[in-house]
Coordinates of C-alpha atoms in Angstrom, one line a residue:
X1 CA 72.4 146.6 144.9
X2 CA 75.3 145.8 147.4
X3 CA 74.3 144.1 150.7
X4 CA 74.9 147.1 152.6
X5 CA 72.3 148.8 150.6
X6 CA 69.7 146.4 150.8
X7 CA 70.2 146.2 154.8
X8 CA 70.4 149.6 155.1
X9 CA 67.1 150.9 157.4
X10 CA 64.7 152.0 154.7
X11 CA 61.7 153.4 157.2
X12 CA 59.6 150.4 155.5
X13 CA 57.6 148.2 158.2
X14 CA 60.5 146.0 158.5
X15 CA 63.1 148.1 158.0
X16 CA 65.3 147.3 155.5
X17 CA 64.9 146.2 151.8
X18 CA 66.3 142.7 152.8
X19 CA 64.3 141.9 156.0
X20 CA 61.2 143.0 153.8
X21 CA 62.3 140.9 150.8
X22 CA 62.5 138.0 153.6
X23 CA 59.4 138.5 155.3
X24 CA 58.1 137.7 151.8
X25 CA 60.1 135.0 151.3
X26 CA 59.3 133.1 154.9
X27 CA 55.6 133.9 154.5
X28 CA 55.6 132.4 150.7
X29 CA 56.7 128.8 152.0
X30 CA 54.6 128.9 155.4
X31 CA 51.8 129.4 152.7
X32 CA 52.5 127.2 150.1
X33 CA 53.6 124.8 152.6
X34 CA 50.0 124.3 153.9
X35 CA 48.7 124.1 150.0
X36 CA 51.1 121.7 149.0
X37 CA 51.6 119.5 152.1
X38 CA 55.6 120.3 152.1
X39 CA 58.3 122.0 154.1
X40 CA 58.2 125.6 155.7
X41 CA 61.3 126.9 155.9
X42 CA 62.2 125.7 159.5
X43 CA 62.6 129.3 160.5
X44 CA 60.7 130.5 163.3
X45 CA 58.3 133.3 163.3
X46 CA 60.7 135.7 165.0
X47 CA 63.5 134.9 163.0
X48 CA 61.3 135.9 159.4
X49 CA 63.0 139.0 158.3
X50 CA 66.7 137.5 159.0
X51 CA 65.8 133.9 157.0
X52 CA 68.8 134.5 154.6
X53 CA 72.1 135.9 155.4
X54 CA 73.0 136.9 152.1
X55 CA 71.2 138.1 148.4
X56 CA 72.8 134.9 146.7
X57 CA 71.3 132.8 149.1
X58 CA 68.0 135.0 149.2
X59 CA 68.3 134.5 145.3
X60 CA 69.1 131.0 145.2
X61 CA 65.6 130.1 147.9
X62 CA 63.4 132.7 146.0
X63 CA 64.0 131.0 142.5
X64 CA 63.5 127.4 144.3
X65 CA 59.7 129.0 146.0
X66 CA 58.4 130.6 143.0
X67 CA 59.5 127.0 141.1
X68 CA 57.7 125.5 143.9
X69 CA 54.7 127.8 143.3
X70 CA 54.4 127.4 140.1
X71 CA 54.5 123.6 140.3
X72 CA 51.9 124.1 142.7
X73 CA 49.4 126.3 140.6
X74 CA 49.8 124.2 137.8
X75 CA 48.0 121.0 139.3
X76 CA 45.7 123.1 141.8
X77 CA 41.9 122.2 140.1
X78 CA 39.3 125.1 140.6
X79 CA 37.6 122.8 142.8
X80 CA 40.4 122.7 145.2
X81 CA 39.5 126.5 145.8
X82 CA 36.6 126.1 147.2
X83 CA 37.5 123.7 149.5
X84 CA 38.3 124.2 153.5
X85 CA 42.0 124.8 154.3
X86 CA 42.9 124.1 157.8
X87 CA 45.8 125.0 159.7
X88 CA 47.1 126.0 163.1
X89 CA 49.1 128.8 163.6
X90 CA 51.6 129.2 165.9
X91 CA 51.5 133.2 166.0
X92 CA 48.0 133.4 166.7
X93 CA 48.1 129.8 168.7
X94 CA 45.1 128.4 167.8
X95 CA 43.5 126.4 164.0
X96 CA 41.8 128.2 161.1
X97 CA 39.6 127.2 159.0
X98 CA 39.3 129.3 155.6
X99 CA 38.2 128.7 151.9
X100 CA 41.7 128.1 150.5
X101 CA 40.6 130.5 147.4
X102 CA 41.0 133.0 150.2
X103 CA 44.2 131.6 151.4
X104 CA 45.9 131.7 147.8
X105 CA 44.4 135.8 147.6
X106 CA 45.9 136.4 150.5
X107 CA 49.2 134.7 149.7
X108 CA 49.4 136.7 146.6
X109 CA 47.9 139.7 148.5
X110 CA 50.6 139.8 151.2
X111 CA 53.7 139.6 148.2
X112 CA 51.5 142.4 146.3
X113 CA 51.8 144.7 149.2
X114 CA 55.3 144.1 150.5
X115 CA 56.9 144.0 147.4
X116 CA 55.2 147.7 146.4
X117 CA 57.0 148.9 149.6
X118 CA 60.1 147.6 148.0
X119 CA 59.4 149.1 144.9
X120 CA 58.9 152.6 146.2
X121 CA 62.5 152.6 148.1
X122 CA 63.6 151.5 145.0
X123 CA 61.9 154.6 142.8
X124 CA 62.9 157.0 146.0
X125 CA 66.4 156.1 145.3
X126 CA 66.1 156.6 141.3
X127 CA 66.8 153.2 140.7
X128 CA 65.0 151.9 137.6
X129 CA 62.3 149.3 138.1
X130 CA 60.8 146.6 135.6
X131 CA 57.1 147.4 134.6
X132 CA 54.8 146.1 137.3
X133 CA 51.7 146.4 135.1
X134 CA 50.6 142.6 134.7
X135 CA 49.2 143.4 131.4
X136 CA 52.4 144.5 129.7
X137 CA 54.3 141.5 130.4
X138 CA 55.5 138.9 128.6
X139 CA 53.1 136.0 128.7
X140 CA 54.4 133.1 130.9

């Protein structure tokens, strides 16, 4: 899709296809962030569905967070899920405390939903969509 197109008001929570796509994005490295001990993205909450100016930079930052994610899940131990994650937030200004088994649901959780918003805009405008049913993929 063109930029105009992906900017273009959609009626989804955020709007657009793009502020959606970087909503996911920011929330992806706040997240994995706080599991891995590394950087956010430096952009503030306000600023979440604007992170990227363009779809090759979105591209370019989404390829580099799922590599980042990956890494991640492959040295995360199934004790480490059980274990207490704790974080401040900024949005809701004060610290957390949660199992971070819940934290990495959510994670997952929040892409699931967002990106099915996507998807529908996507099927509304009869664009053709890659199967989303995990057990017909290719295994990774």
């Amino acid at each position: 899709m063109d930029e105009e197109e992906l900017r273009a008001d959609r009626g989804l929570f955020f709007g657009s296809m793009m502020a959606t796509l970087n909503h996911i994005l920011w929330a992806d490295l706040l997240w994995i962030a706080r599991f891995d001990g590394g950087q956010e993205s430096g952009v503030p909450a306000q600023d979440n569905t604007v992170m990227t100016e363009t779809k090759a930079e979105w591209d370019r930052l989404r390829f580099a967070t799922d590599g980042r994610i990956l890494e991640w899940a492959r040295r995360v131990k199934a004790v480490d899920l059980v274990e207490t994650l704790t974080w401040y937030s900024n949005s809701q200004q004060r610290e957390f405390h949660q199992p971070m088994g819940m934290c990495v649901t959510h994670m997952f959780n929040h892409q699931t939903h967002h990106r099915g918003q996507v998807h529908a805009v996507l099927t509304g405008l009869g664009r053709e969509t890659m199967d989303t049913d995990l057990v017909f993929l290719p295994e990774g």
